[in-house]
Amino acid sequence: MKKSFLHIGLVAALLTGCTDKFDEINSDPVRVTADLYDPNYLLSKAQFQYANTGYSQLLFQSMWPQILSSTFNYYSNGDKYVGSSNLISYQNRIWEEDYQAASFAYEMGNLAQSKGLTNLYSMSVIMKVLIMQHITDCYGDVPYSEALKAKEGMTQPTYDTQESIYKSMLSELETAINALDASQPTATADLFYKGDIAQWRKFGYSLMLRTAMRLTKADPATAQSYAEKAAAGGTFTSIADNAFVRADNTSGNANNTSNALLVTDDFREVKWSNTLINYLRVNNDPRLTIIGEIPQDGLAANNDAALAGNRDSSVQLGMPNGYDLRGGATDISNAPGYPGGTGAGADFAAIGKYSRPTTAVYRDVNGPNFVLTYAETELLLAEAAVRGWNVGGTAAGHYANGVAAALQSLATFNASVATISASTATLYAATHPLNITSTEAALKQINEQYWATTGTLFNFIETWTNWRRSGYPVLTPVNYTGNFSNGTIPRRIPYHSNENANNPAGYQDAVSRLGADNFTSRMWWDQQ
């Protein structure tokens, strides 16, 4: 009995002690409250996640605008517009990953505002616009004004019209850029510019220019107004301003595109499209000796990532889009210019004779992911000048700057094998000037160069997006049996497959404006 009471007394004492210090003892010791959390970490998280969308880009947008090509079934989504087993997963992936990246930027802004970090708050707005532009450019009307606010109870946000989204983004950009202040504390975990406010101001204005130029057909007046504001404010001035995020495989943050391309089937079967290779060859473009290589002979050599290929420009051969290895009429052995071999449907050695992305340039798991470049900015300024807008300089001058910068930017991948000297790049631009005999001729040349520039820098979503906006280059669609886009190049991605269940009112409202939730419906700015 005495022992029993003794145990009861000890338990009572322990319970009393626990009750007295309940909050202290039952609090998670590793949980960080908002007042203690450093919002700078959310900046780097948002930047890396936005930039590193390699898997999705590689499967869809790398091949829709005919930058890459593949006979491999896994890439049927992009190469032949035919749904493979991964279609729904990757249709959803950009939505999921981009909205998550946007939520990092939004939460960073909330925390920065509460701590009086005005520059970090402005950066959060610029990042949110960057990421949300990605989303609306892929899907069309999407949640914007009520998005990212689940903590505030908005779990079924309204789908805003793309027109209202774009006008909001431009206005928000202008306010955020104007609020940047070099005299105030800056970002401490910035993967773009290490917190340099002058660089962020140039980045903001360059993003404003790109955002404005999306509206050249849908709203030319707004496009001109903000393009002129961006030019007056000060956009990128050299390749040193390029925004990119370098991956770090040792910390588990590998480059997703490079990782994918190092998988044996991808390494062997993902090639440059003949559309791109022919464009570079016709123009005697120095990039042809940098971006492509013909694998060494034999299946074993084709599968060996350690074996460098032949980079001589004279042997580069692009693979036509729309072919397979199934032995029928669309077997690659039936393609014009097939490089040889027999045994339709199984000649992997023969497909190895097409140009693949150079191993030493594009297959580095620590390689960069480009976000926005000086070359793109100068080409967009060239287009604005062709349209007669007041952006300073001449269309020919901006175009030459853009071409030279595009060639030199490849060195970011690997300076030892991808460097084109400034003198070579400048000479090439001077001997391939802008054709200003007509507005349409100039627009064609500028946007073909933009296509090649973003494509060879592996910024595939931007390649596809600007192709839809401009219509250049003129591409011949693949019309493969069973395709999901009626034999046309996709104009958008269908909404996340769960949206009709998770947010039925918003989803159905958006689809009613769009006409149909498919790959061929045109979004607001994508006008003919």
Coordinates of C-alpha atoms in Angstrom, one line a residue:
M1 CA 0.0 0.0 0.0
K2 CA 2.8 2.4 1.0
K3 CA 4.6 1.6 -2.3
S4 CA 1.3 2.2 -4.3
F5 CA 0.7 5.6 -2.7
L6 CA 4.4 6.5 -3.2
H7 CA 4.0 5.8 -7.0
I8 CA 0.7 7.7 -7.1
G9 CA 2.4 10.6 -5.4
L10 CA 5.3 10.6 -7.8
V11 CA 3.0 10.5 -10.8
A12 CA 0.9 13.4 -9.3
A13 CA 4.0 15.4 -8.8
L14 CA 5.1 14.8 -12.4
L15 CA 1.7 15.7 -13.8
T16 CA 1.6 18.9 -11.8
G17 CA 5.1 19.8 -13.0
C18 CA 4.1 19.1 -16.6
T19 CA 1.0 21.1 -16.2
D20 CA 2.9 24.1 -14.9
K21 CA 5.3 24.1 -17.9
F22 CA 2.9 22.7 -20.5
D23 CA 3.6 25.3 -23.3
E24 CA 7.4 25.1 -22.8
I25 CA 7.6 21.3 -22.8
N26 CA 5.1 20.6 -25.6
S27 CA 6.5 23.2 -28.1
D28 CA 8.4 21.9 -31.1
P29 CA 12.0 22.9 -30.4
V30 CA 12.9 23.1 -34.1
R31 CA 9.8 25.0 -35.2
V32 CA 10.6 28.6 -36.3
T33 CA 8.0 31.2 -35.8
A34 CA 7.4 34.0 -38.3
D35 CA 9.2 36.6 -36.1
L36 CA 12.3 34.4 -36.1
Y37 CA 12.3 33.1 -39.6
D38 CA 14.6 34.8 -42.2
P39 CA 12.5 35.4 -45.4
N40 CA 15.7 35.6 -47.4
Y41 CA 15.7 31.8 -47.6
L42 CA 12.4 31.8 -49.4
L43 CA 14.0 34.0 -52.1
S44 CA 16.6 31.4 -53.1
K45 CA 14.0 28.7 -52.8
A46 CA 11.6 30.5 -55.2
Q47 CA 14.4 31.3 -57.6
F48 CA 15.7 27.7 -57.8
Q49 CA 12.4 26.1 -58.1
Y50 CA 11.2 28.5 -60.8
A51 CA 14.4 28.1 -62.9
N52 CA 14.8 24.3 -62.5
T53 CA 11.7 23.1 -64.5
G54 CA 13.8 20.9 -66.7
Y55 CA 11.7 17.7 -66.8
S56 CA 8.5 19.5 -67.8
Q57 CA 10.2 21.7 -70.4
L58 CA 12.1 18.8 -71.9
L59 CA 9.0 16.7 -72.4
F60 CA 6.7 19.4 -73.8
Q61 CA 8.2 22.7 -74.8
S62 CA 11.6 21.6 -76.1
M63 CA 9.9 19.8 -79.0
W64 CA 6.7 21.7 -79.7
P65 CA 8.6 24.6 -81.3
Q66 CA 11.0 22.1 -82.9
I67 CA 14.2 22.8 -81.0
L68 CA 14.7 19.1 -80.0
S69 CA 13.4 15.9 -81.5
S70 CA 13.1 12.3 -80.4
T71 CA 11.9 8.9 -81.5
F72 CA 11.5 7.7 -78.0
N73 CA 8.0 7.0 -76.9
Y74 CA 8.5 8.9 -73.6
Y75 CA 8.8 12.1 -75.6
S76 CA 5.7 11.6 -77.7
N77 CA 4.0 14.4 -75.7
G78 CA 6.4 16.9 -77.2
D79 CA 7.7 15.4 -80.5
K80 CA 4.4 14.1 -81.9
Y81 CA 1.7 15.7 -79.6
V82 CA 0.6 12.2 -78.6
G83 CA -0.1 11.4 -75.0
S84 CA 2.3 8.9 -73.4
S85 CA 2.1 7.5 -69.9
N86 CA 3.5 10.7 -68.3
L87 CA 1.2 13.2 -70.0
I88 CA -1.1 14.0 -67.1
S89 CA 1.7 14.0 -64.6
Y90 CA 3.7 16.6 -66.6
Q91 CA 0.6 18.6 -67.5
N92 CA 0.1 19.0 -63.8
R93 CA 3.8 19.5 -62.9
I94 CA 4.3 23.0 -64.1
W95 CA 1.1 24.1 -62.4
E96 CA 2.2 22.5 -59.1
E97 CA 5.8 23.5 -59.1
D98 CA 5.2 27.1 -60.3
Y99 CA 2.4 27.8 -57.8
Q100 CA 4.6 26.4 -55.1
A101 CA 7.5 28.7 -56.2
A102 CA 5.0 31.6 -56.3
S103 CA 3.9 30.8 -52.8
F104 CA 7.5 31.0 -51.6
A105 CA 7.7 34.5 -53.1
Y106 CA 4.4 35.5 -51.7
E107 CA 5.2 34.4 -48.2
M108 CA 8.6 36.0 -48.4
G109 CA 6.8 39.2 -49.2
N110 CA 4.6 39.0 -46.2
L111 CA 7.5 38.3 -43.9
A112 CA 9.7 41.0 -45.4
Q113 CA 6.9 43.5 -45.1
S114 CA 6.3 42.7 -41.4
K115 CA 10.1 43.1 -40.8
G116 CA 10.4 46.4 -42.7
L117 CA 12.7 44.8 -45.4
T118 CA 11.5 47.0 -48.2
N119 CA 14.0 45.7 -50.8
L120 CA 13.2 42.1 -50.1
Y121 CA 9.5 42.9 -50.4
S122 CA 10.1 44.5 -53.8
M123 CA 12.1 41.4 -54.9
S124 CA 9.2 39.2 -53.8
V125 CA 6.8 41.1 -56.0
I126 CA 9.2 40.9 -59.0
M127 CA 9.6 37.2 -58.4
K128 CA 5.9 36.6 -58.1
V129 CA 5.3 38.3 -61.4
L130 CA 8.1 36.3 -63.0
I131 CA 6.6 33.0 -61.8
M132 CA 3.0 33.9 -62.4
Q133 CA 3.8 35.0 -66.0
H134 CA 5.1 31.4 -66.5
I135 CA 1.8 30.0 -65.3
T136 CA -0.5 32.2 -67.2
D137 CA 1.6 31.8 -70.4
C138 CA 1.2 28.0 -70.1
Y139 CA -2.4 27.8 -69.1
G140 CA -4.3 31.0 -69.8
D141 CA -6.8 32.4 -67.3
V142 CA -5.6 31.3 -63.9
P143 CA -6.0 32.2 -60.2
Y144 CA -4.0 35.4 -59.5
S145 CA -5.6 38.1 -57.3
E146 CA -6.9 35.5 -54.8
A147 CA -4.1 32.9 -55.4
L148 CA -1.5 31.9 -52.8
K149 CA -3.9 32.9 -49.9
A150 CA -5.0 29.6 -48.5
K151 CA -3.7 30.7 -45.1
E152 CA -6.3 33.5 -45.4
G153 CA -9.1 31.1 -46.2
M154 CA -9.1 31.4 -50.0
T155 CA -8.9 27.8 -51.0
Q156 CA -11.0 28.1 -54.1
P157 CA -9.6 31.3 -55.7
T158 CA -11.2 33.1 -58.7
Y159 CA -9.7 32.5 -62.1
D160 CA -8.7 35.9 -63.3
T161 CA -8.7 36.8 -67.0
Q162 CA -5.3 36.8 -68.6
E163 CA -5.9 40.4 -69.6
S164 CA -6.4 41.5 -66.0
I165 CA -3.4 39.4 -64.9
Y166 CA -1.1 41.0 -67.4
K167 CA -2.2 44.6 -66.5
S168 CA -1.8 43.8 -62.8
M169 CA 1.7 42.3 -63.3
L170 CA 2.9 45.4 -65.3
S171 CA 1.5 47.8 -62.6
E172 CA 3.0 45.7 -59.8
L173 CA 6.4 45.5 -61.5
E174 CA 6.5 49.3 -61.9
T175 CA 5.7 49.9 -58.2
A176 CA 8.2 47.3 -57.0
I177 CA 11.0 48.6 -59.2
N178 CA 10.5 52.1 -58.1
A179 CA 10.6 51.0 -54.4
L180 CA 14.1 49.4 -54.7
D181 CA 16.5 51.5 -52.6
A182 CA 20.2 50.8 -52.4
S183 CA 20.4 52.6 -49.1
Q184 CA 18.2 50.0 -47.4
P185 CA 19.1 46.4 -46.4
T186 CA 19.2 44.0 -49.3
A187 CA 18.8 40.3 -49.9
T188 CA 21.3 37.9 -48.4
A189 CA 20.3 34.7 -50.1
D190 CA 19.9 35.9 -53.7
L191 CA 20.9 33.4 -56.4
F192 CA 20.5 35.9 -59.2
Y193 CA 22.6 38.9 -58.2
K194 CA 23.7 38.5 -54.6
G195 CA 21.5 41.3 -53.5
D196 CA 22.8 43.9 -55.9
I197 CA 20.0 46.5 -56.1
A198 CA 21.2 48.1 -59.4
Q199 CA 21.1 44.6 -61.0
W200 CA 17.6 43.9 -59.6
R201 CA 16.4 47.2 -61.1
K202 CA 17.7 46.2 -64.5
F203 CA 16.2 42.8 -64.1
G204 CA 12.8 44.3 -63.2
Y205 CA 12.8 46.6 -66.2
S206 CA 13.9 43.7 -68.5
L207 CA 11.1 41.6 -67.2
M208 CA 8.7 44.5 -67.7
L209 CA 9.8 44.7 -71.4
R210 CA 9.2 41.0 -71.9
T211 CA 5.9 41.2 -70.2
A212 CA 4.8 44.2 -72.3
M213 CA 5.9 42.5 -75.6
R214 CA 3.6 39.6 -74.9
L215 CA 0.7 42.1 -75.7
T216 CA 1.8 43.3 -79.1
K217 CA -1.3 41.7 -80.7
A218 CA -3.8 41.7 -77.8
D219 CA -3.2 45.3 -76.6
P220 CA -0.6 47.2 -78.6
A221 CA -1.1 50.5 -76.7
T222 CA -0.3 48.9 -73.3
A223 CA 2.6 47.0 -74.9
Q224 CA 4.1 50.2 -76.2
S225 CA 3.5 52.2 -73.0
Y226 CA 5.3 49.7 -70.8
A227 CA 8.0 48.8 -73.3
E228 CA 8.9 52.5 -73.5
K229 CA 8.9 52.7 -69.6
A230 CA 11.2 49.7 -69.4
A231 CA 13.6 51.1 -71.9
A232 CA 13.7 54.5 -70.2
G233 CA 14.2 52.9 -66.8
G234 CA 17.2 50.8 -68.0
T235 CA 17.2 47.2 -69.1
F236 CA 20.1 44.8 -69.3
T237 CA 23.3 46.3 -70.8
S238 CA 25.6 43.2 -71.2
I239 CA 25.7 39.5 -70.8
A240 CA 27.0 40.1 -67.2
D241 CA 23.4 41.0 -66.4
N242 CA 22.0 37.6 -67.5
A243 CA 19.7 36.1 -64.8
F244 CA 20.4 32.4 -64.3
V245 CA 20.5 29.9 -61.4
R246 CA 23.4 27.5 -61.3
A247 CA 22.6 24.1 -59.9
D248 CA 24.5 22.3 -57.1
N249 CA 24.3 18.6 -57.3
T250 CA 26.4 18.1 -54.1
S251 CA 23.6 19.6 -52.0
G252 CA 20.9 17.6 -53.8
N253 CA 19.9 20.5 -56.1
A254 CA 20.9 19.1 -59.5
N255 CA 20.0 20.5 -62.8
N256 CA 16.9 18.6 -63.8
T257 CA 17.4 18.9 -67.5
S258 CA 20.9 17.6 -67.4
N259 CA 19.9 14.8 -65.0
A260 CA 17.1 13.7 -67.4
L261 CA 19.4 13.8 -70.4
L262 CA 21.9 11.6 -68.7
V263 CA 19.4 8.7 -68.5
T264 CA 20.5 6.2 -71.1
D265 CA 17.4 6.3 -73.3
D266 CA 17.3 10.1 -73.2
F267 CA 21.0 10.4 -73.8
R268 CA 20.7 8.2 -76.9
E269 CA 17.4 9.3 -78.3
V270 CA 17.1 13.1 -77.6
K271 CA 18.4 15.0 -80.6
W272 CA 18.5 18.5 -82.0
S273 CA 15.7 19.1 -84.5
N274 CA 16.6 19.4 -88.1
T275 CA 14.6 22.7 -88.1
L276 CA 17.2 24.3 -85.7
I277 CA 20.3 22.6 -87.2
N278 CA 19.3 23.7 -90.7
Y279 CA 18.6 27.3 -89.4
L280 CA 22.1 27.5 -87.9
R281 CA 23.8 25.9 -90.9
V282 CA 22.1 28.2 -93.5
N283 CA 23.2 31.2 -91.5
N284 CA 26.8 29.8 -90.9
D285 CA 26.2 30.3 -87.2
P286 CA 29.2 29.7 -84.9
R287 CA 26.9 28.1 -82.4
L288 CA 26.7 25.0 -84.6
T289 CA 30.2 24.0 -83.5
I290 CA 29.2 24.4 -79.8
I291 CA 25.7 23.0 -79.3
G292 CA 25.8 19.7 -81.3
E293 CA 27.9 16.5 -81.6
I294 CA 27.5 13.3 -83.6
P295 CA 28.1 10.3 -81.3
Q296 CA 30.9 7.9 -82.0
D297 CA 29.8 4.8 -84.0
G298 CA 28.1 1.9 -82.4
L299 CA 25.3 1.3 -79.9
A300 CA 27.7 1.0 -76.9
A301 CA 29.3 4.3 -77.8
N302 CA 25.9 5.9 -78.2
N303 CA 25.0 4.9 -74.7
D304 CA 28.3 6.1 -73.1
A305 CA 28.0 9.6 -71.7
A306 CA 31.8 9.7 -71.1
L307 CA 32.5 9.5 -74.9
A308 CA 32.5 12.9 -76.6
G309 CA 31.1 13.1 -80.1
N310 CA 32.2 14.9 -83.3
R311 CA 31.5 18.7 -83.0
D312 CA 32.6 19.6 -86.5
S313 CA 29.8 21.8 -88.0
S314 CA 30.0 20.1 -91.4
V315 CA 28.7 16.8 -90.0
Q316 CA 25.9 18.0 -87.8
L317 CA 22.5 16.6 -88.8
G318 CA 19.2 17.4 -87.1
M319 CA 16.5 14.8 -86.6
P320 CA 13.2 15.6 -88.1
N321 CA 10.3 15.7 -85.7
G322 CA 7.4 13.2 -85.9
Y323 CA 9.2 9.9 -86.4
D324 CA 9.4 6.8 -84.3
L325 CA 11.1 3.4 -84.2
R326 CA 8.1 1.2 -84.8
G327 CA 8.8 0.0 -88.4
G328 CA 5.8 1.7 -90.1
A329 CA 5.5 4.7 -92.4
T330 CA 6.6 7.0 -89.6
D331 CA 9.7 5.0 -88.8
I332 CA 12.8 7.1 -88.7
S333 CA 14.4 5.0 -91.4
N334 CA 11.8 6.5 -93.8
A335 CA 12.7 10.1 -93.0
P336 CA 14.3 12.3 -95.7
G337 CA 18.0 12.3 -95.3
Y338 CA 18.1 9.3 -93.0
P339 CA 21.8 8.8 -92.2
G340 CA 21.9 5.1 -93.0
G341 CA 21.4 1.7 -91.4
T342 CA 18.9 -1.1 -92.0
G343 CA 16.4 -2.9 -89.9
A344 CA 13.5 -0.5 -89.4
G345 CA 12.4 0.0 -85.9
A346 CA 15.6 -1.2 -84.2
D347 CA 18.5 0.7 -85.7
F348 CA 19.7 2.6 -82.6
A349 CA 23.1 3.0 -84.1
A350 CA 21.7 4.9 -87.0
I351 CA 19.7 7.3 -84.8
G352 CA 23.0 7.9 -83.1
K353 CA 24.2 9.6 -86.3
Y354 CA 21.9 12.6 -85.6
S355 CA 23.2 15.5 -83.6
R356 CA 22.6 15.4 -79.9
P357 CA 23.1 18.2 -77.4
T358 CA 26.8 18.4 -76.6
T359 CA 27.6 16.4 -73.5
A360 CA 30.2 18.8 -72.2
V361 CA 27.8 21.8 -72.6
Y362 CA 24.3 20.6 -71.7
R363 CA 24.7 17.5 -69.5
D364 CA 26.4 19.0 -66.4
V365 CA 24.3 18.3 -63.3
N366 CA 25.8 21.5 -61.8
G367 CA 24.9 23.5 -64.9
P368 CA 22.9 26.8 -65.2
N369 CA 19.2 27.3 -65.8
F370 CA 18.7 30.5 -67.7
V371 CA 15.8 32.8 -66.6
L372 CA 16.2 36.0 -68.6
T373 CA 19.1 37.3 -70.7
Y374 CA 20.6 40.4 -72.3
A375 CA 20.3 38.7 -75.7
E376 CA 16.5 38.3 -75.3
T377 CA 16.1 41.9 -74.0
E378 CA 18.0 43.4 -77.0
L379 CA 16.0 41.4 -79.5
L380 CA 12.8 42.5 -77.9
L381 CA 14.0 46.1 -78.0
A382 CA 14.9 45.6 -81.7
E383 CA 11.3 44.5 -82.3
A384 CA 9.9 47.5 -80.4
A385 CA 12.1 49.8 -82.5
V386 CA 10.9 48.2 -85.7
R387 CA 7.3 48.9 -84.5
G388 CA 8.3 52.6 -84.2
W389 CA 8.3 52.8 -80.4
N390 CA 10.5 55.1 -78.5
V391 CA 13.0 52.7 -76.9
G392 CA 16.2 54.4 -77.7
G393 CA 18.8 53.2 -80.3
T394 CA 18.0 51.6 -83.6
A395 CA 16.4 48.3 -84.4
A396 CA 19.6 47.3 -86.3
G397 CA 21.8 48.2 -83.3
H398 CA 19.7 46.3 -80.8
Y399 CA 19.5 43.3 -83.1
A400 CA 23.3 43.2 -83.5
N401 CA 23.7 43.4 -79.7
G402 CA 21.2 40.6 -79.2
V403 CA 22.9 38.3 -81.7
A404 CA 26.3 38.8 -80.3
A405 CA 25.1 38.3 -76.8
A406 CA 23.3 35.1 -77.7
L407 CA 26.5 33.6 -79.0
Q408 CA 28.6 34.7 -76.0
S409 CA 26.0 33.5 -73.4
L410 CA 26.7 29.8 -74.2
A411 CA 30.0 30.1 -72.3
T412 CA 27.9 30.1 -69.1
F413 CA 27.4 26.4 -69.6
N414 CA 31.1 25.6 -69.9
A415 CA 33.6 28.3 -70.6
S416 CA 36.3 25.8 -71.7
V417 CA 34.3 24.3 -74.6
A418 CA 31.4 26.8 -75.3
T419 CA 33.1 30.1 -75.5
I420 CA 32.6 32.2 -78.6
S421 CA 34.8 35.3 -78.3
A422 CA 33.4 38.8 -78.3
S423 CA 35.3 39.6 -81.5
T424 CA 33.9 36.5 -83.3
A425 CA 30.4 37.2 -82.0
T426 CA 30.5 40.9 -83.0
L427 CA 31.9 40.1 -86.4
Y428 CA 29.1 37.5 -87.0
A429 CA 26.4 40.0 -86.0
A430 CA 27.9 42.7 -88.3
T431 CA 28.0 40.3 -91.3
H432 CA 24.4 39.1 -90.6
P433 CA 22.6 42.5 -90.1
L434 CA 18.9 43.0 -89.6
N435 CA 16.9 43.1 -92.8
I436 CA 14.9 46.3 -92.6
T437 CA 13.5 46.3 -96.1
S438 CA 10.1 45.7 -94.5
T439 CA 8.5 45.5 -91.1
E440 CA 7.5 41.9 -91.6
A441 CA 10.9 40.9 -92.8
A442 CA 12.5 42.4 -89.7
L443 CA 10.0 40.9 -87.3
K444 CA 10.6 37.5 -88.9
Q445 CA 14.4 37.8 -88.5
I446 CA 14.3 39.0 -85.0
N447 CA 11.9 36.4 -83.7
E448 CA 13.7 33.6 -85.5
Q449 CA 16.8 34.7 -83.7
Y450 CA 14.9 34.8 -80.4
W451 CA 13.7 31.2 -81.0
A452 CA 17.3 30.0 -81.7
T453 CA 18.7 32.0 -78.7
T454 CA 16.2 30.7 -76.1
G455 CA 16.3 27.2 -77.6
T456 CA 20.1 26.8 -77.5
L457 CA 20.0 28.3 -73.9
F458 CA 17.5 25.5 -73.0
N459 CA 14.8 28.0 -71.9
F460 CA 12.2 26.1 -73.8
I461 CA 9.0 27.5 -72.3
E462 CA 10.1 30.9 -73.4
T463 CA 10.9 29.6 -76.9
W464 CA 7.4 28.1 -77.2
T465 CA 5.8 31.2 -75.8
N466 CA 7.4 33.7 -78.0
W467 CA 6.8 31.5 -81.0
R468 CA 3.1 31.5 -80.3
R469 CA 3.2 35.3 -79.8
S470 CA 5.2 36.1 -82.9
G471 CA 4.4 33.3 -85.3
Y472 CA 8.1 32.9 -86.2
P473 CA 9.7 30.8 -87.3
V474 CA 7.0 29.4 -89.5
L475 CA 6.9 25.7 -88.5
T476 CA 5.3 22.7 -90.2
P477 CA 3.3 20.8 -87.5
V478 CA 3.6 17.1 -87.0
N479 CA 0.4 15.2 -87.8
Y480 CA 1.0 11.9 -86.1
T481 CA -1.8 9.3 -85.7
G482 CA -3.7 9.8 -82.5
N483 CA -2.3 13.2 -81.6
F484 CA -4.1 15.4 -79.1
S485 CA -4.0 18.7 -81.0
N486 CA -5.6 18.0 -84.3
G487 CA -2.3 18.0 -86.1
T488 CA -1.4 21.5 -84.9
I489 CA 1.4 22.6 -82.5
P490 CA -0.2 23.0 -79.0
R491 CA -1.1 26.5 -78.0
R492 CA -1.5 25.9 -74.3
I493 CA -1.5 23.2 -71.6
P494 CA -4.8 22.0 -70.1
Y495 CA -5.4 22.9 -66.5
H496 CA -4.4 20.7 -63.6
S497 CA -6.4 17.5 -63.8
N498 CA -7.8 18.0 -60.3
E499 CA -9.0 21.6 -60.7
N500 CA -12.5 20.7 -61.8
A501 CA -12.9 18.8 -58.5
N502 CA -10.9 21.1 -56.2
N503 CA -12.1 24.4 -57.6
P504 CA -15.2 23.7 -59.8
A505 CA -16.6 27.2 -59.9
G506 CA -13.3 28.9 -60.8
Y507 CA -12.4 26.1 -63.3
Q508 CA -15.7 26.1 -65.1
D509 CA -15.8 29.9 -65.3
A510 CA -12.3 29.9 -66.9
V511 CA -13.2 27.1 -69.4
S512 CA -16.4 28.9 -70.4
R513 CA -14.3 31.9 -71.5
L514 CA -11.7 29.7 -73.1
G515 CA -14.1 27.6 -75.1
A516 CA -12.5 24.2 -74.2
D517 CA -9.8 23.0 -71.8
N518 CA -7.5 21.5 -74.4
F519 CA -4.2 22.0 -76.1
T520 CA -5.5 24.0 -79.0
S521 CA -7.5 26.8 -77.4
R522 CA -5.9 30.2 -77.7
M523 CA -5.4 32.3 -74.6
W524 CA -6.0 36.1 -74.6
W525 CA -2.7 37.4 -75.9
D526 CA -2.3 34.5 -78.4
Q527 CA -4.1 36.2 -81.2
Q528 CA -3.8 35.4 -84.9

